[in-house]
C-alpha atoms as a printed R data frame, in Angstrom:
    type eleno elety resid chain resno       x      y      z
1   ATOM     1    CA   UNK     A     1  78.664  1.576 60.509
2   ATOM     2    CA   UNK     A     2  81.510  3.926 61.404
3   ATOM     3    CA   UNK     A     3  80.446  6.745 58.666
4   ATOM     4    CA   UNK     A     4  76.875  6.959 60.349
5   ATOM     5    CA   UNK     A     5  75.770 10.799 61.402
6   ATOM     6    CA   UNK     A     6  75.569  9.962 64.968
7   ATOM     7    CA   UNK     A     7  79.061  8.564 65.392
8   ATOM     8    CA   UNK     A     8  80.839 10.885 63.466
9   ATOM     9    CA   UNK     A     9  78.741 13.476 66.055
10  ATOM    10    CA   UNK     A    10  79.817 11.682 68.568
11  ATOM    11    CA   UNK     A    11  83.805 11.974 67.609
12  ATOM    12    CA   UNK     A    12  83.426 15.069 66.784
13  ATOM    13    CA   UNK     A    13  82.307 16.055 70.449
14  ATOM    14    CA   UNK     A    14  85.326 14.758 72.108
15  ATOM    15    CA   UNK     A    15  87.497 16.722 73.426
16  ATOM    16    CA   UNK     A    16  90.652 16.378 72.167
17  ATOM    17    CA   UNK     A    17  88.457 16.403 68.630
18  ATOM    18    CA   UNK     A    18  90.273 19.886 67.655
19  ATOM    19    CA   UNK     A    19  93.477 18.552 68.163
20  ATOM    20    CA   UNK     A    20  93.124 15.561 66.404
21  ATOM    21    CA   UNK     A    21  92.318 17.229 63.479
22  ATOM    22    CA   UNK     A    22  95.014 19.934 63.746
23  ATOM    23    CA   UNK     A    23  97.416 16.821 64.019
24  ATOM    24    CA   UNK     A    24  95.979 15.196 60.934
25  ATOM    25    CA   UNK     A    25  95.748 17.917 58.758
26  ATOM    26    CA   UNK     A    26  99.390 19.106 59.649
27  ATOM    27    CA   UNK     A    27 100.565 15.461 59.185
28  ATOM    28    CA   UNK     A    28  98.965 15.918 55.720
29  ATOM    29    CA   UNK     A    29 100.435 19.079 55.229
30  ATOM    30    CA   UNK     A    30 103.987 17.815 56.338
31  ATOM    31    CA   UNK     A    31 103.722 15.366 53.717
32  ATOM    32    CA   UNK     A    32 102.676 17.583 50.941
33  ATOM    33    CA   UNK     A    33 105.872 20.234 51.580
34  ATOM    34    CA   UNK     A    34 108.156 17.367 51.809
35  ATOM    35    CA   UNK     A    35 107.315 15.902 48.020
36  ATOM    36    CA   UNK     A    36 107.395 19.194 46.851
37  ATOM    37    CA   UNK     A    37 110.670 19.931 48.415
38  ATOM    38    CA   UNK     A    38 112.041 16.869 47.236
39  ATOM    39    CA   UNK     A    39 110.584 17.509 43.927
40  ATOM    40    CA   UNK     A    40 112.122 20.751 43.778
41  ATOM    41    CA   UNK     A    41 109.313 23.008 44.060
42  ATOM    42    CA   UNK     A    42 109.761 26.790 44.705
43  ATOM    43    CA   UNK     A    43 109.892 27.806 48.187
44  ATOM    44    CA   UNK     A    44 106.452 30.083 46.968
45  ATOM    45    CA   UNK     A    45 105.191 26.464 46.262
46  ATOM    46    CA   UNK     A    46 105.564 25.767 49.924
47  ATOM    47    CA   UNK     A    47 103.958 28.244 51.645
48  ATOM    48    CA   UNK     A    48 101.065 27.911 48.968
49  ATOM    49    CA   UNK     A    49 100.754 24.000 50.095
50  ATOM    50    CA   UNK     A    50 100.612 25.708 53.480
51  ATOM    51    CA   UNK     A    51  98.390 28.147 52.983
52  ATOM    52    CA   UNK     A    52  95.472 26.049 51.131
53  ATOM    53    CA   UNK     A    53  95.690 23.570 54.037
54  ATOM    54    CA   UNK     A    54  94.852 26.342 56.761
55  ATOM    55    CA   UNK     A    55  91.907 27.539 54.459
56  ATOM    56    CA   UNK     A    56  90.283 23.869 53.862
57  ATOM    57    CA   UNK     A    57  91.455 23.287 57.865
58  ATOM    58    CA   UNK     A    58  88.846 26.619 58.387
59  ATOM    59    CA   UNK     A    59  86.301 24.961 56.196
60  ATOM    60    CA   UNK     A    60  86.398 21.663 57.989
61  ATOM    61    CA   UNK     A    61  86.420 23.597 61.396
62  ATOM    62    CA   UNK     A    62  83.572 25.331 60.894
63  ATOM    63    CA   UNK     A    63  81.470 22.352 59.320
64  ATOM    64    CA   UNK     A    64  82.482 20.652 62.824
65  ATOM    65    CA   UNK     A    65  81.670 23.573 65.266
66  ATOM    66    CA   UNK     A    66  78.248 23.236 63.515
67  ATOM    67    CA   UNK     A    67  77.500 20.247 64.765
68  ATOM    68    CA   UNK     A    68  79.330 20.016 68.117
69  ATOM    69    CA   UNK     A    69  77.274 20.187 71.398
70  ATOM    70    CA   UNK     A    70  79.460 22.033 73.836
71  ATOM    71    CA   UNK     A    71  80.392 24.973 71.686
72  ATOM    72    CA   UNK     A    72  82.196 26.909 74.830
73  ATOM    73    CA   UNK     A    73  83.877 24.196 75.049
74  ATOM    74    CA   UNK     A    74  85.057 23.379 71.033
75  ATOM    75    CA   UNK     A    75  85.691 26.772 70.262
76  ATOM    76    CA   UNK     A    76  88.316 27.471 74.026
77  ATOM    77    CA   UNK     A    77  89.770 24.270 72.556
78  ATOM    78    CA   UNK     A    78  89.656 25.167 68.516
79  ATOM    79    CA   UNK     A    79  91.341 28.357 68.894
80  ATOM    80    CA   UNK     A    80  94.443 26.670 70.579
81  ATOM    81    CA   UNK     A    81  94.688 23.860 67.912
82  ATOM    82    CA   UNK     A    82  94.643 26.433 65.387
83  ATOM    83    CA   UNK     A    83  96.982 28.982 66.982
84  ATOM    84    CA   UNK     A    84  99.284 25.438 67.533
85  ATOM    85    CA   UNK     A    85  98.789 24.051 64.148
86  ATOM    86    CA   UNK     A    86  99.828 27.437 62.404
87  ATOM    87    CA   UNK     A    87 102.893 27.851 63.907
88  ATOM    88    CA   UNK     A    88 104.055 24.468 63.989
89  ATOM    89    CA   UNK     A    89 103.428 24.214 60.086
90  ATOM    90    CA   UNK     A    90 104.509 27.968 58.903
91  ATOM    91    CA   UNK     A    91 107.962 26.429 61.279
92  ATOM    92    CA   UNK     A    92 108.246 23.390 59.190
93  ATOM    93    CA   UNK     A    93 107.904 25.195 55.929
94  ATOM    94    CA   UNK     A    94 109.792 27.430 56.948
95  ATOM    95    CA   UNK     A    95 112.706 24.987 57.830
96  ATOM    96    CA   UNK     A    96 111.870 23.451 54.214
97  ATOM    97    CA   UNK     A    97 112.414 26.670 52.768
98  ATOM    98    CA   UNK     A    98 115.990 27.745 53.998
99  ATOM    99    CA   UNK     A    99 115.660 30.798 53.944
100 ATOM   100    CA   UNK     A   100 116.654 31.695 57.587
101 ATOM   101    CA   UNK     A   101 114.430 34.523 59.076
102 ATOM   102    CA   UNK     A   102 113.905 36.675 55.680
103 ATOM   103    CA   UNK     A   103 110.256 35.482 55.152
104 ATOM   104    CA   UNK     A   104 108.782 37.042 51.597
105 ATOM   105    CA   UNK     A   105 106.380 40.135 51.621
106 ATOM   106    CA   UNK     A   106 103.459 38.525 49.863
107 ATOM   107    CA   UNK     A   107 103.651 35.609 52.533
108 ATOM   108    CA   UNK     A   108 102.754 37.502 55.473
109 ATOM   109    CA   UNK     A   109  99.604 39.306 54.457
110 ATOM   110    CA   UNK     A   110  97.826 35.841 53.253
111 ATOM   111    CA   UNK     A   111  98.259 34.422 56.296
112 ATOM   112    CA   UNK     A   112  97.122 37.198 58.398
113 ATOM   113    CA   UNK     A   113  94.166 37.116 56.429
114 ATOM   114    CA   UNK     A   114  93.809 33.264 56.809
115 ATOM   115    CA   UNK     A   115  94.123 34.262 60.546
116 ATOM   116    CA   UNK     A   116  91.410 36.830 59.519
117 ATOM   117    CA   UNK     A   117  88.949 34.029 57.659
118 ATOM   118    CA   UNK     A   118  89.181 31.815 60.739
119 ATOM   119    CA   UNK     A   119  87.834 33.918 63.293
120 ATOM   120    CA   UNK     A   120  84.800 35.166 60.884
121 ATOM   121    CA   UNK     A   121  84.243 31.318 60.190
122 ATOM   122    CA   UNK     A   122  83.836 31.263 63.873
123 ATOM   123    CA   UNK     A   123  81.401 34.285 64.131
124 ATOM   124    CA   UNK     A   124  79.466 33.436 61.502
125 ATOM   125    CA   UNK     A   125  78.890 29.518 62.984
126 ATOM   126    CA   UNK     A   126  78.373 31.098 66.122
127 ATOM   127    CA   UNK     A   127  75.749 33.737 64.285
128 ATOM   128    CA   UNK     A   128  73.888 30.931 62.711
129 ATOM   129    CA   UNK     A   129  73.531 28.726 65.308
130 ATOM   130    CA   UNK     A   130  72.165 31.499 67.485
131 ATOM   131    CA   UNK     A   131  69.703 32.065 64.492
132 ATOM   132    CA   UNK     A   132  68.975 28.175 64.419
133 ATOM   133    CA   UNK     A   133  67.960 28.060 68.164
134 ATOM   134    CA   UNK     A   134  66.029 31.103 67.970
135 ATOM   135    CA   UNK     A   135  63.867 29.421 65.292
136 ATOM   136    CA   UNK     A   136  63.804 26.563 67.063
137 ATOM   137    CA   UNK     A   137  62.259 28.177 70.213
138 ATOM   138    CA   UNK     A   138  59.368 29.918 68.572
């Protein structure tokens, strides 16, 4: 069965793994700004779309880097996914909005701080799986 814990392990530890799941979630994300720009959303609307997408993106990332077995590896490999994925989607949305360089005030901070949220994500997964070999060892 495809859904069983050791293949999805087993995907998960290839190693183009980050980057396919960069591409999917921005695919998902490209999709989402487009209806809503057809729809005539607000270009606040947008970068909203954008912004919960890098925050459940950081959720799903950490869940994986959990469970991966060559963490050197993931995380070298995570970081430029995410450093990719976030400027290729704040570019998009930012061609969506029109607004030529003039991005808003209240834009910038949240996505510093999403910035902010996915390096802790990767401290903390690092902190617990240090704890979770050290009680494995004793």
């Amino acid at each position: 069965m495809i859904l069983e814990e050791r293949n999805i392990i087993k995907a998960i530890d290839k190693k183009n793994f980050p980057f396919m799941m960069a591409g999917i979630f921005l695919s998902v994300t490209f999709l989402a700004v487009l209806i809503a720009a057809v729809l005539g959303f607000e270009n606040d609307v947008l970068w909203m779309i954008g912004g919960t997408e890098l925050l459940i993106y950081v959720i799903g990332n950490a869940l994986c880097t959990l469970v991966v077995k060559n963490t050197g590896r993931y995380l070298k490999r995570t970081m430029v996914a995410y450093i990719s994925h976030l400027f290729l989607m704040s570019g998009f949305i930012w061609l969506f909005t029109g607004n030529g360089f003039s991005l808003k005030e209240s834009v910038i901070p949240i996505y510093l701080a999403l910035i902010f949220c996915f390096i802790m994500s990767l401290a903390l997964v690092l902190f617990i799986r240090q704890m979770l070999s050290m009680l494995k060892d004793q």
